[in-house]
PDB file of C-alpha atoms and ligand atoms in Angstrom:
ATOM      1  CA  MET A   1      72.917  87.335 118.721  1.00 85.00           C
ATOM      2  CA  ARG A   2      73.263  90.435 116.713  1.00 98.00           C
ATOM      3  CA  LYS A   3      71.757  90.262 113.093  1.00 98.00           C
ATOM      4  CA  PRO A   4      74.398  91.416 110.673  1.00 98.00           C
ATOM      5  CA  ILE A   5      73.773  94.309 108.533  1.00 99.00           C
ATOM      6  CA  ILE A   6      75.287  95.061 105.065  1.00 98.00           C
ATOM      7  CA  ALA A   7      74.776  98.588 103.803  1.00 99.00           C
ATOM      8  CA  GLY A   8      75.678 100.106 100.437  1.00 99.00           C
ATOM      9  CA  ASN A   9      76.982 103.738 100.530  1.00 98.00           C
ATOM     10  CA  TRP A  10      76.515 104.773  96.971  1.00 99.00           C
ATOM     11  CA  LYS A  11      78.245 108.235  97.757  1.00 98.00           C
ATOM     12  CA  MET A  12      77.683 110.604  94.830  1.00 98.00           C
ATOM     13  CA  ASN A  13      76.830 108.100  92.157  1.00 98.00           C
ATOM     14  CA  LYS A  14      73.785 106.992  90.132  1.00 98.00           C
ATOM     15  CA  THR A  15      71.051 108.989  88.425  1.00 98.00           C
ATOM     16  CA  PRO A  16      67.478 108.112  89.315  1.00 98.00           C
ATOM     17  CA  ALA A  17      67.382 105.905  86.115  1.00 98.00           C
ATOM     18  CA  GLU A  18      70.635 104.184  87.083  1.00 99.00           C
ATOM     19  CA  ALA A  19      69.550 103.779  90.739  1.00 98.00           C
ATOM     20  CA  GLU A  20      66.177 102.061  89.569  1.00 98.00           C
ATOM     21  CA  ALA A  21      68.054  99.677  87.268  1.00 98.00           C
ATOM     22  CA  LEU A  22      70.544  98.765  89.940  1.00 98.00           C
ATOM     23  CA  VAL A  23      68.070  98.066  92.602  1.00 98.00           C
ATOM     24  CA  LYS A  24      65.853  96.083  90.141  1.00 98.00           C
ATOM     25  CA  GLU A  25      68.926  93.935  89.274  1.00 98.00           C
ATOM     26  CA  LEU A  26      69.837  93.540  92.884  1.00 98.00           C
ATOM     27  CA  LYS A  27      66.327  92.549  94.283  1.00 98.00           C
ATOM     28  CA  PRO A  28      66.440  88.905  93.185  1.00 98.00           C
ATOM     29  CA  LEU A  29      70.100  88.465  93.987  1.00 98.00           C
ATOM     30  CA  VAL A  30      69.687  89.371  97.655  1.00 98.00           C
ATOM     31  CA  LYS A  31      66.108  88.169  98.461  1.00 98.00           C
ATOM     32  CA  ASP A  32      67.590  85.239 100.624  1.00 98.00           C
ATOM     33  CA  ALA A  33      69.876  87.296 102.531  1.00 98.00           C
ATOM     34  CA  ALA A  34      70.303  86.337 106.205  1.00 98.00           C
ATOM     35  CA  CYS A  35      71.425  89.885 107.086  1.00 98.00           C
ATOM     36  CA  ASP A  36      69.714  93.300 106.894  1.00 98.00           C
ATOM     37  CA  VAL A  37      70.253  94.860 103.470  1.00 99.00           C
ATOM     38  CA  VAL A  38      70.271  98.648 103.127  1.00 99.00           C
ATOM     39  CA  VAL A  39      71.314 100.978 100.207  1.00 99.00           C
ATOM     40  CA  CYS A  40      72.163 104.544 101.126  1.00 99.00           C
ATOM     41  CA  VAL A  41      71.617 106.579  98.170  1.00 99.00           C
ATOM     42  CA  PRO A  42      71.764 110.271  96.898  1.00 99.00           C
ATOM     43  CA  ALA A  43      68.684 112.188  97.823  1.00 98.00           C
ATOM     44  CA  VAL A  44      67.489 112.633  94.053  1.00 98.00           C
ATOM     45  CA  ASP A  45      67.295 108.782  94.106  1.00 99.00           C
ATOM     46  CA  PHE A  46      64.949 108.341  97.045  1.00 99.00           C
ATOM     47  CA  ALA A  47      61.701 108.191  94.879  1.00 98.00           C
ATOM     48  CA  ALA A  48      63.040 105.803  92.402  1.00 98.00           C
ATOM     49  CA  VAL A  49      64.599 103.494  94.977  1.00 98.00           C
ATOM     50  CA  SER A  50      61.735 103.683  97.396  1.00 98.00           C
ATOM     51  CA  ASN A  51      59.348 102.652  94.640  1.00 98.00           C
ATOM     52  CA  ALA A  52      61.756  99.844  93.122  1.00 98.00           C
ATOM     53  CA  ILE A  53      62.320  98.203  96.723  1.00 98.00           C
ATOM     54  CA  GLN A  54      58.599  97.709  97.346  1.00 97.00           C
ATOM     55  CA  GLY A  55      58.050  94.259  98.505  1.00 96.00           C
ATOM     56  CA  SER A  56      61.692  93.338  98.815  1.00 98.00           C
ATOM     57  CA  ASN A  57      64.091  92.975 101.808  1.00 98.00           C
ATOM     58  CA  ILE A  58      66.131  95.886 100.720  1.00 99.00           C
ATOM     59  CA  HIS A  59      65.943  98.971 102.871  1.00 99.00           C
ATOM     60  CA  LEU A  60      66.406 102.735 101.982  1.00 99.00           C
ATOM     61  CA  GLY A  61      69.056 104.817 103.605  1.00 99.00           C
ATOM     62  CA  ALA A  62      70.241 108.410 103.223  1.00 99.00           C
ATOM     63  CA  GLN A  63      73.895 109.625 103.501  1.00 98.00           C
ATOM     64  CA  ASN A  64      73.460 112.661 105.683  1.00 98.00           C
ATOM     65  CA  VAL A  65      70.668 114.542 107.555  1.00 98.00           C
ATOM     66  CA  HIS A  66      70.488 118.205 109.049  1.00 98.00           C
ATOM     67  CA  PHE A  67      69.861 118.541 112.810  1.00 98.00           C
ATOM     68  CA  ALA A  68      67.331 121.332 112.567  1.00 98.00           C
ATOM     69  CA  ALA A  69      63.640 120.630 111.778  1.00 97.00           C
ATOM     70  CA  SER A  70      63.313 123.205 109.202  1.00 98.00           C
ATOM     71  CA  GLY A  71      64.696 126.683 108.286  1.00 98.00           C
ATOM     72  CA  ALA A  72      67.271 128.582 106.482  1.00 98.00           C
ATOM     73  CA  TYR A  73      69.834 125.933 105.789  1.00 98.00           C
ATOM     74  CA  THR A  74      70.282 125.942 102.133  1.00 98.00           C
ATOM     75  CA  GLY A  75      70.899 122.528 100.529  1.00 97.00           C
ATOM     76  CA  GLU A  76      70.229 120.479 103.633  1.00 98.00           C
ATOM     77  CA  LEU A  77      67.477 117.954 104.328  1.00 98.00           C
ATOM     78  CA  SER A  78      65.664 117.485 107.609  1.00 98.00           C
ATOM     79  CA  ALA A  79      64.955 114.011 109.332  1.00 98.00           C
ATOM     80  CA  ASP A  80      61.222 114.559 108.723  1.00 98.00           C
ATOM     81  CA  MET A  81      61.870 115.165 104.935  1.00 98.00           C
ATOM     82  CA  LEU A  82      63.822 111.875 104.766  1.00 98.00           C
ATOM     83  CA  LYS A  83      61.205 109.951 106.569  1.00 98.00           C
ATOM     84  CA  ALA A  84      58.517 111.332 104.207  1.00 98.00           C
ATOM     85  CA  ALA A  85      60.576 110.123 101.325  1.00 98.00           C
ATOM     86  CA  GLY A  86      60.598 106.598 102.613  1.00 98.00           C
ATOM     87  CA  VAL A  87      64.141 106.662 104.181  1.00 98.00           C
ATOM     88  CA  GLU A  88      64.583 104.389 107.014  1.00 98.00           C
ATOM     89  CA  TYR A  89      68.374 104.546 107.685  1.00 99.00           C
ATOM     90  CA  VAL A  90      70.739 107.393 107.605  1.00 99.00           C
ATOM     91  CA  ILE A  91      74.581 107.568 107.597  1.00 99.00           C
ATOM     92  CA  ILE A  92      75.992 110.219 109.972  1.00 99.00           C
ATOM     93  CA  GLY A  93      79.507 111.482 110.300  1.00 98.00           C
ATOM     94  CA  HIS A  94      81.051 109.676 107.226  1.00 98.00           C
ATOM     95  CA  SER A  95      84.812 110.740 107.026  1.00 98.00           C
ATOM     96  CA  GLU A  96      84.195 112.340 103.688  1.00 98.00           C
ATOM     97  CA  ARG A  97      81.760 114.729 105.406  1.00 98.00           C
ATOM     98  CA  ARG A  98      84.198 115.334 108.210  1.00 97.00           C
ATOM     99  CA  GLN A  99      87.071 115.742 105.745  1.00 96.00           C
ATOM    100  CA  TYR A 100      85.548 117.836 102.959  1.00 97.00           C
ATOM    101  CA  PHE A 101      82.311 119.461 104.466  1.00 97.00           C
ATOM    102  CA  GLY A 102      83.412 120.607 107.866  1.00 97.00           C
ATOM    103  CA  GLU A 103      81.721 117.989 109.916  1.00 98.00           C
ATOM    104  CA  THR A 104      82.759 117.967 113.508  1.00 98.00           C
ATOM    105  CA  ASP A 105      82.076 115.641 116.450  1.00 98.00           C
ATOM    106  CA  LYS A 106      79.673 118.171 117.732  1.00 98.00           C
ATOM    107  CA  THR A 107      77.632 118.484 114.471  1.00 98.00           C
ATOM    108  CA  VAL A 108      77.724 114.692 114.192  1.00 98.00           C
ATOM    109  CA  ASN A 109      76.236 114.513 117.666  1.00 98.00           C
ATOM    110  CA  GLN A 110      73.442 117.133 116.777  1.00 98.00           C
ATOM    111  CA  ARG A 111      72.607 115.127 113.524  1.00 98.00           C
ATOM    112  CA  VAL A 112      72.458 111.813 115.633  1.00 99.00           C
ATOM    113  CA  ARG A 113      70.061 113.309 118.092  1.00 98.00           C
ATOM    114  CA  ALA A 114      67.773 114.729 115.474  1.00 98.00           C
ATOM    115  CA  ALA A 115      67.751 111.548 113.372  1.00 98.00           C
ATOM    116  CA  VAL A 116      67.035 109.374 116.459  1.00 98.00           C
ATOM    117  CA  ALA A 117      64.335 111.724 117.569  1.00 98.00           C
ATOM    118  CA  ALA A 118      62.680 111.390 114.181  1.00 98.00           C
ATOM    119  CA  GLY A 119      62.851 107.617 114.309  1.00 98.00           C
ATOM    120  CA  LEU A 120      65.498 107.171 111.758  1.00 98.00           C
ATOM    121  CA  LYS A 121      67.972 104.318 112.168  1.00 98.00           C
ATOM    122  CA  VAL A 122      71.464 105.771 112.438  1.00 99.00           C
ATOM    123  CA  ILE A 123      74.606 104.552 110.971  1.00 99.00           C
ATOM    124  CA  LEU A 124      77.346 106.400 112.731  1.00 99.00           C
ATOM    125  CA  CYS A 125      80.683 106.551 111.125  1.00 98.00           C
ATOM    126  CA  VAL A 126      83.900 106.652 113.093  1.00 98.00           C
ATOM    127  CA  GLY A 127      87.578 105.981 112.235  1.00 98.00           C
ATOM    128  CA  GLU A 128      91.145 107.199 112.323  1.00 97.00           C
ATOM    129  CA  ASN A 129      93.260 108.362 109.462  1.00 95.00           C
ATOM    130  CA  LYS A 130      96.684 107.031 108.585  1.00 94.00           C
ATOM    131  CA  GLU A 131      98.670 109.474 110.727  1.00 94.00           C
ATOM    132  CA  GLU A 132      96.468 108.896 113.729  1.00 96.00           C
ATOM    133  CA  ARG A 133      96.823 105.169 113.434  1.00 95.00           C
ATOM    134  CA  GLU A 134     100.638 105.429 113.001  1.00 93.00           C
ATOM    135  CA  ALA A 135     100.912 107.598 116.029  1.00 97.00           C
ATOM    136  CA  GLY A 136      99.055 105.169 118.117  1.00 97.00           C
ATOM    137  CA  TYR A 137      95.896 107.231 118.496  1.00 97.00           C
ATOM    138  CA  THR A 138      93.337 104.890 117.197  1.00 98.00           C
ATOM    139  CA  ASP A 139      91.756 103.538 120.306  1.00 98.00           C
ATOM    140  CA  ALA A 140      91.427 106.794 122.072  1.00 98.00           C
ATOM    141  CA  LEU A 141      90.108 108.473 118.896  1.00 98.00           C
ATOM    142  CA  VAL A 142      87.432 106.033 118.063  1.00 98.00           C
ATOM    143  CA  ALA A 143      86.335 105.930 121.652  1.00 98.00           C
ATOM    144  CA  TYR A 144      86.185 109.702 121.758  1.00 98.00           C
ATOM    145  CA  GLN A 145      84.269 109.933 118.508  1.00 98.00           C
ATOM    146  CA  THR A 146      81.808 107.185 119.609  1.00 98.00           C
ATOM    147  CA  LEU A 147      81.057 108.834 122.960  1.00 98.00           C
ATOM    148  CA  ILE A 148      80.573 112.346 121.684  1.00 98.00           C
ATOM    149  CA  ALA A 149      78.387 111.273 118.905  1.00 98.00           C
ATOM    150  CA  LEU A 150      76.108 109.308 121.279  1.00 98.00           C
ATOM    151  CA  ASN A 151      75.848 111.890 123.949  1.00 98.00           C
ATOM    152  CA  GLY A 152      72.324 112.726 124.952  1.00 98.00           C
ATOM    153  CA  LEU A 153      70.689 109.603 123.824  1.00 98.00           C
ATOM    154  CA  THR A 154      68.888 107.126 126.121  1.00 98.00           C
ATOM    155  CA  ASP A 155      70.340 103.706 126.707  1.00 97.00           C
ATOM    156  CA  ALA A 156      67.624 102.218 124.640  1.00 97.00           C
ATOM    157  CA  GLU A 157      68.360 104.699 121.740  1.00 98.00           C
ATOM    158  CA  VAL A 158      72.036 103.777 121.909  1.00 98.00           C
ATOM    159  CA  ALA A 159      71.389 100.080 121.707  1.00 98.00           C
ATOM    160  CA  ASP A 160      69.594 100.740 118.220  1.00 98.00           C
ATOM    161  CA  VAL A 161      72.364 102.842 116.779  1.00 98.00           C
ATOM    162  CA  ILE A 162      74.597 101.004 114.149  1.00 99.00           C
ATOM    163  CA  ILE A 163      78.143 102.079 114.351  1.00 99.00           C
ATOM    164  CA  ALA A 164      80.349 101.720 111.220  1.00 98.00           C
ATOM    165  CA  TYR A 165      84.108 101.684 111.939  1.00 98.00           C
ATOM    166  CA  GLU A 166      85.690 102.980 108.883  1.00 98.00           C
ATOM    167  CA  PRO A 167      89.517 103.503 108.904  1.00 97.00           C
ATOM    168  CA  VAL A 168      89.989 106.516 106.655  1.00 95.00           C
ATOM    169  CA  TRP A 169      93.079 105.008 105.115  1.00 93.00           C
ATOM    170  CA  ALA A 170      91.195 102.036 103.977  1.00 93.00           C
ATOM    171  CA  ILE A 171      88.340 103.901 102.177  1.00 90.00           C
ATOM    172  CA  GLY A 172      88.492 103.768  98.462  1.00 86.00           C
ATOM    173  CA  THR A 173      92.149 102.893  98.600  1.00 87.00           C
ATOM    174  CA  GLY A 174      91.928  99.087  98.007  1.00 82.00           C
ATOM    175  CA  LEU A 175      93.763  98.838 101.388  1.00 83.00           C
ATOM    176  CA  THR A 176      91.684  96.886 103.788  1.00 83.00           C
ATOM    177  CA  ALA A 177      92.292  96.625 107.556  1.00 87.00           C
ATOM    178  CA  THR A 178      93.365  93.154 108.220  1.00 95.00           C
ATOM    179  CA  ASP A 179      90.513  90.981 109.726  1.00 97.00           C
ATOM    180  CA  GLU A 180      92.298  91.140 113.048  1.00 97.00           C
ATOM    181  CA  GLN A 181      92.883  94.969 112.888  1.00 96.00           C
ATOM    182  CA  ALA A 182      89.283  95.481 112.151  1.00 97.00           C
ATOM    183  CA  ASN A 183      88.101  93.172 114.906  1.00 98.00           C
ATOM    184  CA  GLU A 184      90.398  94.656 117.403  1.00 98.00           C
ATOM    185  CA  THR A 185      89.309  98.251 116.920  1.00 98.00           C
ATOM    186  CA  ILE A 186      85.585  97.279 116.637  1.00 98.00           C
ATOM    187  CA  GLY A 187      86.205  95.588 120.109  1.00 98.00           C
ATOM    188  CA  VAL A 188      87.578  98.780 121.537  1.00 98.00           C
ATOM    189  CA  ILE A 189      84.417 100.515 120.337  1.00 98.00           C
ATOM    190  CA  ARG A 190      82.103  97.869 121.792  1.00 98.00           C
ATOM    191  CA  ARG A 191      83.883  98.001 125.140  1.00 98.00           C
ATOM    192  CA  THR A 192      83.690 101.716 125.094  1.00 98.00           C
ATOM    193  CA  VAL A 193      79.847 101.524 124.690  1.00 98.00           C
ATOM    194  CA  ALA A 194      79.630  98.817 127.379  1.00 98.00           C
ATOM    195  CA  GLN A 195      81.733 100.967 129.865  1.00 98.00           C
ATOM    196  CA  LYS A 196      79.409 103.896 129.448  1.00 98.00           C
ATOM    197  CA  TYR A 197      75.899 102.154 128.851  1.00 98.00           C
ATOM    198  CA  GLY A 198      76.297  98.763 130.295  1.00 98.00           C
ATOM    199  CA  ALA A 199      77.395  95.363 129.184  1.00 98.00           C
ATOM    200  CA  GLU A 200      74.114  94.450 127.733  1.00 98.00           C
ATOM    201  CA  ILE A 201      74.011  97.375 125.399  1.00 98.00           C
ATOM    202  CA  GLY A 202      77.618  96.797 124.574  1.00 98.00           C
ATOM    203  CA  ASP A 203      76.631  93.285 123.663  1.00 98.00           C
ATOM    204  CA  LYS A 204      73.638  94.252 121.582  1.00 98.00           C
ATOM    205  CA  ILE A 205      74.823  97.297 119.510  1.00 98.00           C
ATOM    206  CA  ARG A 206      75.780  96.304 115.945  1.00 98.00           C
ATOM    207  CA  ILE A 207      79.170  97.578 114.743  1.00 98.00           C
ATOM    208  CA  GLN A 208      80.169  97.190 110.940  1.00 98.00           C
ATOM    209  CA  TYR A 209      83.384  97.430 109.246  1.00 97.00           C
ATOM    210  CA  GLY A 210      83.872  99.761 106.158  1.00 97.00           C
ATOM    211  CA  GLY A 211      86.735 100.438 103.913  1.00 96.00           C
ATOM    212  CA  SER A 212      87.436  98.528 100.614  1.00 95.00           C
ATOM    213  CA  MET A 213      85.239  95.639 101.757  1.00 96.00           C
ATOM    214  CA  ASN A 214      84.417  93.445  98.733  1.00 97.00           C
ATOM    215  CA  PRO A 215      83.403  90.010  97.593  1.00 98.00           C
ATOM    216  CA  LYS A 216      87.011  88.768  98.122  1.00 97.00           C
ATOM    217  CA  ASN A 217      87.558  89.856 101.734  1.00 97.00           C
ATOM    218  CA  VAL A 218      83.999  89.905 103.249  1.00 98.00           C
ATOM    219  CA  LYS A 219      84.081  86.290 104.381  1.00 98.00           C
ATOM    220  CA  GLY A 220      87.334  86.777 106.541  1.00 98.00           C
ATOM    221  CA  LEU A 221      86.036  90.019 107.889  1.00 98.00           C
ATOM    222  CA  MET A 222      82.649  88.710 108.825  1.00 98.00           C
ATOM    223  CA  ALA A 223      84.246  85.552 110.480  1.00 98.00           C
ATOM    224  CA  GLN A 224      85.460  87.880 113.222  1.00 98.00           C
ATOM    225  CA  PRO A 225      83.408  87.816 116.345  1.00 98.00           C
ATOM    226  CA  GLU A 226      83.115  91.595 116.726  1.00 98.00           C
ATOM    227  CA  ILE A 227      82.130  92.415 113.223  1.00 98.00           C
ATOM    228  CA  ASP A 228      78.557  92.612 112.553  1.00 98.00           C
ATOM    229  CA  GLY A 229      78.418  93.662 108.891  1.00 98.00           C
ATOM    230  CA  GLY A 230      79.752  96.082 106.474  1.00 98.00           C
ATOM    231  CA  LEU A 231      79.391  99.573 105.057  1.00 98.00           C
ATOM    232  CA  ILE A 232      80.313  99.164 101.323  1.00 98.00           C
ATOM    233  CA  GLY A 233      81.314 102.001  98.893  1.00 98.00           C
ATOM    234  CA  GLY A 234      82.643 101.037  95.517  1.00 97.00           C
ATOM    235  CA  ALA A 235      81.529  97.294  95.698  1.00 98.00           C
ATOM    236  CA  SER A 236      78.035  98.437  96.247  1.00 98.00           C
ATOM    237  CA  LEU A 237      77.792 100.249  92.858  1.00 98.00           C
ATOM    238  CA  LYS A 238      77.395  96.849  90.852  1.00 98.00           C
ATOM    239  CA  ALA A 239      74.581  94.446  91.678  1.00 98.00           C
ATOM    240  CA  PRO A 240      76.659  91.201  91.315  1.00 98.00           C
ATOM    241  CA  ASP A 241      79.295  92.618  93.633  1.00 98.00           C
ATOM    242  CA  PHE A 242      77.127  93.857  96.249  1.00 98.00           C
ATOM    243  CA  SER A 243      75.121  90.747  96.291  1.00 98.00           C
ATOM    244  CA  LEU A 244      78.199  88.621  96.747  1.00 98.00           C
ATOM    245  CA  VAL A 245      78.942  90.775  99.857  1.00 98.00           C
ATOM    246  CA  VAL A 246      75.454  90.506 101.103  1.00 98.00           C
ATOM    247  CA  ASN A 247      75.442  86.700 100.536  1.00 98.00           C
ATOM    248  CA  TYR A 248      78.891  86.420 102.168  1.00 98.00           C
ATOM    249  CA  ASP A 249      77.534  83.336 104.246  1.00 97.00           C
ATOM    250  CA  LYS A 250      76.204  81.445 101.202  1.00 95.00           C
TER     251      LYS A 250
HETATM  252  P1  LIG B   1      84.881 101.719  99.746  1.00 92.06           P
HETATM  253  O1  LIG B   1      84.123 100.554 100.059  1.00 92.06           O
HETATM  254  O2  LIG B   1      84.764 102.286  98.307  1.00 92.06           O
HETATM  255  O3  LIG B   1      86.266 101.727 100.238  1.00 92.06           O
HETATM  256  O4  LIG B   1      84.189 102.927 100.768  1.00 92.06           O
HETATM  257  C1  LIG B   1      83.965 102.675 102.120  1.00 92.06           C
HETATM  258  C2  LIG B   1      83.053 103.648 102.496  1.00 92.06           C
HETATM  259  O5  LIG B   1      83.512 104.771 102.699  1.00 92.06           O
HETATM  260  C3  LIG B   1      81.614 103.301 102.899  1.00 92.06           C
HETATM  261  O6  LIG B   1      81.075 104.222 103.585  1.00 92.06           O
END
């Protein structure tokens, strides 16, 4: 059985003081969670959040990582830097990075390899935009994004990657994929992994849904057999909302 994982993606929100306050409020609310709980925060908040989550079941994540070990990459952070700051998880290939910051399938793959080599747990984002869905390319596109991103990893490394299926048209729009749509596309991703890496790994790999997931729709989505968790944007910025998502089974 796959253990569900609910991760917050705070995006470009929260100063260190705000981050600390949010995590302190969140801690008691999620302490009995049956799923893995992660908050992916801006780098300036690593220290505050890493301190505040001590002794709790909340894990620290980052929102990006560079592929080089060090060097002349102004503004970037290496996997070892993240590790040293107490980061355990890292989101890679978020559609906002692909859309606004020139991220490509190739650089996503480079970042995935560097993160895995450093021992970070990867949350790999894939997903189609509205035009691609309407044109009928969703399945081919998510399969391609998944295979390229995982290229070069060992089978065991692939099994530990977490994939987040985030249809771009559902992010921050209030539009959610229907439970069935999300389940179906996540099934496509799982079968793609199974075909390339074997049935056992296809069965083991955890795949989240992301895109306007919130306390209201979480139960329906999580009831779907293929969906192993969520990557939550807006609803992760308030402790009561995020805790309701985390405690979807309660
Ligand atoms: P929203 O939950 O705000 O739609 O964001 C989803 C997302 O992009 C998480 O990475």
